[in-house]
Coordinates of C-alpha atoms in Angstrom, one line a residue:
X1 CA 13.8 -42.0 5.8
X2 CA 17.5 -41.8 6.4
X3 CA 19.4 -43.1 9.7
X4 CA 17.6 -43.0 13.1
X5 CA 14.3 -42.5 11.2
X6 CA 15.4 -38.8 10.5
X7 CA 14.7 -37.4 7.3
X8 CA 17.8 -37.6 4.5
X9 CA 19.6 -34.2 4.8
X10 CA 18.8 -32.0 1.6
X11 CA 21.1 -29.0 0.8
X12 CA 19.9 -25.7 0.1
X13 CA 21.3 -25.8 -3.7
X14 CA 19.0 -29.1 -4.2
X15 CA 15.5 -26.8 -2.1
X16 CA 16.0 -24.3 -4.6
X17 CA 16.4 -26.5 -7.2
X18 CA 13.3 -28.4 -6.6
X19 CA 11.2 -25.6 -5.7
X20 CA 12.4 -23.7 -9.4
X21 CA 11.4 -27.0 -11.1
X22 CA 7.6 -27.6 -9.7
X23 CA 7.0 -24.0 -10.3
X24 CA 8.1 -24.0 -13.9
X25 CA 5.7 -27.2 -14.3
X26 CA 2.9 -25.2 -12.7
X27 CA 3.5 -22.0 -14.6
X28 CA 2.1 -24.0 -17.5
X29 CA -1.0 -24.9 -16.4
X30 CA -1.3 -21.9 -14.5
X31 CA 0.5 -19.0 -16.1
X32 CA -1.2 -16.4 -13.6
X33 CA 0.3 -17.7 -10.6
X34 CA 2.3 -15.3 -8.2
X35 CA 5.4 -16.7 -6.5
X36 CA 7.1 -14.9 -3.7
X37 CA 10.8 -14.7 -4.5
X38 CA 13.5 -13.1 -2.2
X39 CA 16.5 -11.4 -3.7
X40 CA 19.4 -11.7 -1.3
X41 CA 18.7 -12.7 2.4
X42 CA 16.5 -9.6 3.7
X43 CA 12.5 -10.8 3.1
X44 CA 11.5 -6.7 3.9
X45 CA 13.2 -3.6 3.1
X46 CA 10.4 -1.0 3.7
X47 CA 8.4 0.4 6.9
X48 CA 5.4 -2.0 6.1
X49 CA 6.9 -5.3 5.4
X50 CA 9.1 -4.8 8.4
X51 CA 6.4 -3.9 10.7
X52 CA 4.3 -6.8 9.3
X53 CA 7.4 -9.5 10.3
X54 CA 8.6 -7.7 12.8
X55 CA 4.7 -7.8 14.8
X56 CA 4.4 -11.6 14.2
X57 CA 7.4 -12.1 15.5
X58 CA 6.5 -10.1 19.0
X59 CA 4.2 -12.0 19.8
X60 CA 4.4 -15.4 22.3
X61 CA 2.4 -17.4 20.3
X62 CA 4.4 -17.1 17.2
X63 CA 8.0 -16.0 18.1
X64 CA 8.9 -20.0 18.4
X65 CA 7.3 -21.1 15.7
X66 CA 7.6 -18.4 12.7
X67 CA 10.9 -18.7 12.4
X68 CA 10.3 -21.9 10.7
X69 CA 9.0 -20.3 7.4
X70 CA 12.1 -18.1 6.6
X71 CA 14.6 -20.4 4.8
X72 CA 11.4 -21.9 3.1
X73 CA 10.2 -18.5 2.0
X74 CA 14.0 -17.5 1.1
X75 CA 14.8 -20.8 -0.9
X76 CA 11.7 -19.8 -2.9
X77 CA 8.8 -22.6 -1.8
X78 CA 6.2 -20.1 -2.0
X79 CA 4.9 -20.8 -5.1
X80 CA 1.8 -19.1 -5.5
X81 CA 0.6 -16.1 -2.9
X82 CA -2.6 -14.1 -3.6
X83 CA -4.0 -11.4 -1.3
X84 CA -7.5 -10.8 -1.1
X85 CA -9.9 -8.9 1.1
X86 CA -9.3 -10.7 4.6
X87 CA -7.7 -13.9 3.1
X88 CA -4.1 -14.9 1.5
X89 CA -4.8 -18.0 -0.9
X90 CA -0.9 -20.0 -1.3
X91 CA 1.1 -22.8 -2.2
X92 CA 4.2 -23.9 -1.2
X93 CA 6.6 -26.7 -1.9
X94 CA 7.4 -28.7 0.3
X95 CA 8.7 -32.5 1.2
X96 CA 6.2 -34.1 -0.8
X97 CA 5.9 -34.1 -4.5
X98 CA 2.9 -32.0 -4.9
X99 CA 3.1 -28.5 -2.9
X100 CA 0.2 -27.9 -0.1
X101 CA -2.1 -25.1 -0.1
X102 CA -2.6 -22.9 2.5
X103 CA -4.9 -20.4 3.7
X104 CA -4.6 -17.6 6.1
X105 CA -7.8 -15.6 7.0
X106 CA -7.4 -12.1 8.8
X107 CA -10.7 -10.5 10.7
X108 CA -11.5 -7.0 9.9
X109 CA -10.0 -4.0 11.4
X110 CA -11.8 -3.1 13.7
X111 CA -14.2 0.1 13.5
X112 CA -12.9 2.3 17.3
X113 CA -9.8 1.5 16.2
X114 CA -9.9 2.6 13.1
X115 CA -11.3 5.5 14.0
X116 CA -8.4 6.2 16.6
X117 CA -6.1 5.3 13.6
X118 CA -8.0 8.3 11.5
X119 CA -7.7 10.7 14.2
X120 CA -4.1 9.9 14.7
X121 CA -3.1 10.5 11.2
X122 CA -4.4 14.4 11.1
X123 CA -1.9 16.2 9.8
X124 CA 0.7 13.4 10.5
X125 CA 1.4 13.0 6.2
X126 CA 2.0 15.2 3.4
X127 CA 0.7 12.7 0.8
X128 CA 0.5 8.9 0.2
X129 CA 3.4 8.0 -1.4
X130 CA 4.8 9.6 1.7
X131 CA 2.3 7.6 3.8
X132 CA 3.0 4.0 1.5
X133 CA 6.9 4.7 1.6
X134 CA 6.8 5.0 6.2
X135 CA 7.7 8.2 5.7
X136 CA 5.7 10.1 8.8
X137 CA 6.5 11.0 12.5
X138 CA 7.7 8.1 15.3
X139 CA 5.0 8.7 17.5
X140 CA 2.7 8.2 14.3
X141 CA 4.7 5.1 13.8
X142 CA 4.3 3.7 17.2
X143 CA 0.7 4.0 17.1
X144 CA 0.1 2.4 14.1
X145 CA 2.2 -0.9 15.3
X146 CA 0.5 -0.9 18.6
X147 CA -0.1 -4.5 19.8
X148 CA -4.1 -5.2 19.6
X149 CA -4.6 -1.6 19.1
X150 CA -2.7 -0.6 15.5
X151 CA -3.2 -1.9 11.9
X152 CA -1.2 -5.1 12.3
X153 CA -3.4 -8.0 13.4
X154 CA -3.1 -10.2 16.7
X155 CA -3.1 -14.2 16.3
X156 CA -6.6 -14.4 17.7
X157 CA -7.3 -12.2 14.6
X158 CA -5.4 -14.4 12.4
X159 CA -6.5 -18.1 11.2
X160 CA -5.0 -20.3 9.0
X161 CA -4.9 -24.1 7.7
X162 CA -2.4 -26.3 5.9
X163 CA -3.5 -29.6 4.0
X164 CA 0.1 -30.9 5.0
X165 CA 0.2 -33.7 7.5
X166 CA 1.9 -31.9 10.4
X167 CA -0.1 -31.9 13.6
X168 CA 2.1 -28.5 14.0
X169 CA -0.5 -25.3 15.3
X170 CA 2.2 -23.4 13.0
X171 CA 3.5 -25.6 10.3
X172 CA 6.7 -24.6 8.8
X173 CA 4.2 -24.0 5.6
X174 CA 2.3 -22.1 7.5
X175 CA 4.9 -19.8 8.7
X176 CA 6.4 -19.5 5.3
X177 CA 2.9 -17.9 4.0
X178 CA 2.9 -15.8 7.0
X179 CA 6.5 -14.1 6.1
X180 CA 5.3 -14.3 2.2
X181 CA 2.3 -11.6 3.1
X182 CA 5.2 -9.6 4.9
X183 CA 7.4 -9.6 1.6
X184 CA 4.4 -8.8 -0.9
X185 CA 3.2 -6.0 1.4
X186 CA 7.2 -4.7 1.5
X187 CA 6.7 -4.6 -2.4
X188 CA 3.3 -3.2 -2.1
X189 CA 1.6 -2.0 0.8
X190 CA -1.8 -0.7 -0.3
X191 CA -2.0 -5.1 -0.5
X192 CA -2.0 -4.6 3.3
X193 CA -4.9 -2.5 3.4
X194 CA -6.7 -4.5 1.3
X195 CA -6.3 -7.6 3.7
X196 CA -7.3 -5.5 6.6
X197 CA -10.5 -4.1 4.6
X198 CA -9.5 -0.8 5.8
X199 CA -9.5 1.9 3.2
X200 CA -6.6 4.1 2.7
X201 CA -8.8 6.8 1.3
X202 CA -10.1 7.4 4.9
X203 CA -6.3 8.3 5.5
X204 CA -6.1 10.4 2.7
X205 CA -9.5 12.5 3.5
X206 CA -8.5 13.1 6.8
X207 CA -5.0 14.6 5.2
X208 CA -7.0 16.9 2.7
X209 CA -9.5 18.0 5.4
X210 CA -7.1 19.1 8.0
X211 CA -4.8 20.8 5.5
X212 CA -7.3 22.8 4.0
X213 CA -9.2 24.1 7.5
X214 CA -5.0 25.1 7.7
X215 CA -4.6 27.0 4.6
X216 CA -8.2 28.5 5.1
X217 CA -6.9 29.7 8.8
X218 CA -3.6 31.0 7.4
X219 CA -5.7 32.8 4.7
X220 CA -8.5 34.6 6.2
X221 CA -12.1 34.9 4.7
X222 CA -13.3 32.2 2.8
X223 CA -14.0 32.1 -0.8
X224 CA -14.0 30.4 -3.6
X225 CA -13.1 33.1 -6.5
X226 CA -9.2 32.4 -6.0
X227 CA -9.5 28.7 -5.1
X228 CA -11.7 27.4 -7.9
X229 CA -8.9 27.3 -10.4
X230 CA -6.8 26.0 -8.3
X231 CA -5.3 22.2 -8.7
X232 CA -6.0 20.0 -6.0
X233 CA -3.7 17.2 -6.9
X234 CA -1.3 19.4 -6.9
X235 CA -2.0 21.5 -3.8
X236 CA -2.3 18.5 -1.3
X237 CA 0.6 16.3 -3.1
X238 CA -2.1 13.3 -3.5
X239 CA -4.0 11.8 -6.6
X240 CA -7.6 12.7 -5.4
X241 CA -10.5 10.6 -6.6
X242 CA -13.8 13.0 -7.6
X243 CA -15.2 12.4 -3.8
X244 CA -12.0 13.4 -2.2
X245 CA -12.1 16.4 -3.8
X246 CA -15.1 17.6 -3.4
X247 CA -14.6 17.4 0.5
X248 CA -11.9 19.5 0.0
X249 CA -13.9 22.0 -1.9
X250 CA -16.7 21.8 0.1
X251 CA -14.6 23.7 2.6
X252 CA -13.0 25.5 0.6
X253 CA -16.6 27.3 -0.4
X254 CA -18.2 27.2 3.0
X255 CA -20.1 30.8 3.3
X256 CA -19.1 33.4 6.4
X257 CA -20.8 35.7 7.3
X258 CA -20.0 39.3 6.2
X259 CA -18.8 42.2 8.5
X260 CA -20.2 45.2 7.0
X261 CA -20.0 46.1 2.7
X262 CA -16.4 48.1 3.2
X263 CA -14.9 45.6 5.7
X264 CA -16.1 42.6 3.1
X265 CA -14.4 44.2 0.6
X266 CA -11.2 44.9 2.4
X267 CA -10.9 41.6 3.9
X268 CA -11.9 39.8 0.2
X269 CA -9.2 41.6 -0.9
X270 CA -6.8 41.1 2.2
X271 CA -7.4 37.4 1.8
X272 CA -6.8 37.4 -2.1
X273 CA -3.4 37.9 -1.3
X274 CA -2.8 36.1 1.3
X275 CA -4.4 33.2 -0.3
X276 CA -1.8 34.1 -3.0
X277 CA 1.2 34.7 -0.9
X278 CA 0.5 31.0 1.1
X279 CA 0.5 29.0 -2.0
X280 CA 2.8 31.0 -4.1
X281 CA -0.1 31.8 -6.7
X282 CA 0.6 34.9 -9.0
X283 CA -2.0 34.1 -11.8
X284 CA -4.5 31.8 -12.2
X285 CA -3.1 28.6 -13.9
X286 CA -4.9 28.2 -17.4
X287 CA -6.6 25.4 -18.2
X288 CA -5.5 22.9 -20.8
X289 CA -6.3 22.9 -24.5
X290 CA -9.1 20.0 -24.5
X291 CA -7.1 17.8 -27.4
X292 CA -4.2 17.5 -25.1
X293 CA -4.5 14.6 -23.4
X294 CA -3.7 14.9 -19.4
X295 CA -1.0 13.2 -17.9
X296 CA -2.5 10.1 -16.6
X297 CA -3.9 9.4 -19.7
X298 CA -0.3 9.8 -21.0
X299 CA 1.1 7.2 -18.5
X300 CA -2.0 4.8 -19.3
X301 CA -1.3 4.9 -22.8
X302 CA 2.7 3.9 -22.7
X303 CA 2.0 1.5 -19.7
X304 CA -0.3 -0.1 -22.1
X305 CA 1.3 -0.4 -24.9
X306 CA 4.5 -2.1 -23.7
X307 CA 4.7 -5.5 -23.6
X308 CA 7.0 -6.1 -20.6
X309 CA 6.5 -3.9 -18.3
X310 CA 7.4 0.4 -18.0
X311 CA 10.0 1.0 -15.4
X312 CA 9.1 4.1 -13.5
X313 CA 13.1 5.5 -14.5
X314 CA 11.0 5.3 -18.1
X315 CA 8.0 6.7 -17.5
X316 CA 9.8 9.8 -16.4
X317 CA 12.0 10.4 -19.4
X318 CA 9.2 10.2 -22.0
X319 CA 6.8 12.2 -20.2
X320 CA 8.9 14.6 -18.2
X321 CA 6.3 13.9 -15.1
X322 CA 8.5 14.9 -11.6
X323 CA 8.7 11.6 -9.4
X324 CA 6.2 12.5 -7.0
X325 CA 3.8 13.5 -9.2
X326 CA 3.8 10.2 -11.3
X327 CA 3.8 8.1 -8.0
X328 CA 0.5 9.6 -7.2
X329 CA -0.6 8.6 -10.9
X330 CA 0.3 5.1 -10.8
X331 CA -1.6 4.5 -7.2
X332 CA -4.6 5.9 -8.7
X333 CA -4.4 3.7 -12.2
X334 CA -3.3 1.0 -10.0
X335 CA -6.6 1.6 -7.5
X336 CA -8.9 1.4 -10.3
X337 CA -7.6 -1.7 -11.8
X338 CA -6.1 -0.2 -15.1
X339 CA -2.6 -1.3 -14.2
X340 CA -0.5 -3.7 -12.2
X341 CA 2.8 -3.7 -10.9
X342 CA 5.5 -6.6 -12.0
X343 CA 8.1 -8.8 -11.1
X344 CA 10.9 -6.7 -11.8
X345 CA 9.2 -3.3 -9.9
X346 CA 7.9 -2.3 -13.4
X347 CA 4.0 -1.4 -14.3
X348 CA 2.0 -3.2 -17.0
X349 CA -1.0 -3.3 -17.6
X350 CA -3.5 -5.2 -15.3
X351 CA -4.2 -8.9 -17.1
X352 CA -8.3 -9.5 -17.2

């Protein structure tokens, strides 16, 4: 203890310095462990991470005491942050020699208002990168960030515990984990989904659904001679897993009921080209030669094969894949576990 029975003063140089030393010692006994580490002074830059600091810090209960963790999480104390299904595992460095683990639990969302979410999001988003990057309308927005209503949890659906000795109900350790979750969901936001246990394909079905019964209305009669070849992924801007797409087809192929032999045949052919002239078909695309390998299984491969990580800048100059296209691609490797994002905003593939 220094003068008074204050603590000695520490600079920041000599907190960084520290912090940089214990998590080089613990890289080597634990090489998968995941620090949180802030480049320049902002600890969000996108919608999510933003929205995740910004409803912590609205509410009573935490706006006097949250502000405790930023310089820790900024002179890089957390050393190890994991999100997992309703819980964040973490250690962080602080007075002592050893770091302190912490753990934060978060309840479920829960099901009415995830349901209100759902409804909200009908036709809100084009895609999910667009959805992921906080790209949709304010009013969207405003109801996602509603206070005990919207995606963000409450503190009485938040719990958490420090092995440090402060008495604190927030310890500055504490508060540091809670603005580390903020900067790995910034980084990553399906991560937020994941600790909320809510789904994201829910979102993403509710996108197709809607946009089809709007293409089938612009179209006329329903049928599925013209939309069979069709791509999906393509036509609704997302990566659709097998069940996803057959919701979408489902309506696609729903039956109506004929008005007479000539009338059916007038209004097939009336809605062939309108089908055509809404979605700027001319021909029906042909299907690839079964050697050629399709384009996910073309950014697998060179994700897999490099050692330190693919930036996606890369991946777009050896395959040619537009930007949107290959974002939708690396959510759905990333969803199934094949690959994993890095340190440096590059993808590698995911370590067993």
């Amino acid at each position: 203890m220094g003068y008074w029975g204050f603590a000695p003063y520490v600079s920041v140089a000599e907190k960084k310095a520290k912090a940089a030393r214990q998590l080089e010692k613990i890289k080597k006994k634990n090489p998968g462990i995941s620090p949180v580490l802030i480049a320049g002074t902002k600890i969000a830059d996108t919608w999510w991470g933003k929205s995740w600091n910004n409803n912590l810090e609205g509410y009573a209960d935490y706006s006097n005491r949250i502000g405790r963790g930023r310089n820790y999480l900024r002179h890089g104390a957390v050393l190890d942050l994991k999100i997992d299904s309703g819980e964040v595992k973490a250690m962080v460095q602080g007075g002592a020699p050893r770091p302190y683990a912490v753990a934060v639990k978060i309840k479920p969302i829960n099901k009415d208002t995830w349901k209100k979410i759902k409804d909200a999001c009908q036709g809100k988003f084009d895609s999910l990168p667009g959805l992921l990057d906080g790209k949709f309308p304010k009013e969207l927005g405003e109801i996602l960030t509603a206070r005990g209503q919207g995606l963000f949890p409450s503190p009485q659906e938040i719990d958490f515990s420090c092995s440090c000795p402060d008495w604190a109900y927030m310890c500055k350790h504490v508060a540091a984990v809670l603005y580390g979750i903020g900067a790995r969901v910034d980084h990553d936001p399906l991560l937020f989904f994941k600790l909320r246990n809510a789904d994201v394909r829910d979102l993403i079905s509710a996108a197709v659904e809607d946009k089809t019964r709007k293409l089938l209305q612009k179209a006329g009669e329903r049928t599925s001679r013209v939309m069979d070849g069709i791509d999906l992924t393509g036509l609704f801007g997302i990566e659709m897993e097998d069940g996803i797409k057959d919701t979408a087809k489902s309506l696609l192929h729903q039956p109506v009921k004929p008005a007479g032999k000539k009338k059916a045949q007038e209004s097939s052919s009336t809605s062939s080209i309108a089908r055509k002239k809404v979605m700027g078909i001319k021909k029906m695309p042909e299907k690839a030669p079964a050697s050629k390998p399709s384009d996910t299984k073309r950014v697998e491969g060179i994700i897999i094969k490099s050692r330190k990580g693919v930036t996606i800048d890369t991946l777009i100059n050896k395959t040619g894949i537009e930007r949107k296209k290959l974002h939708n691609i690396l959510f759905r490797l990333r969803s199934v576990g094949k690959i994993a994002r890095t340190e440096n905003g590059g993808y590698a593939k995911q370590a067993k």
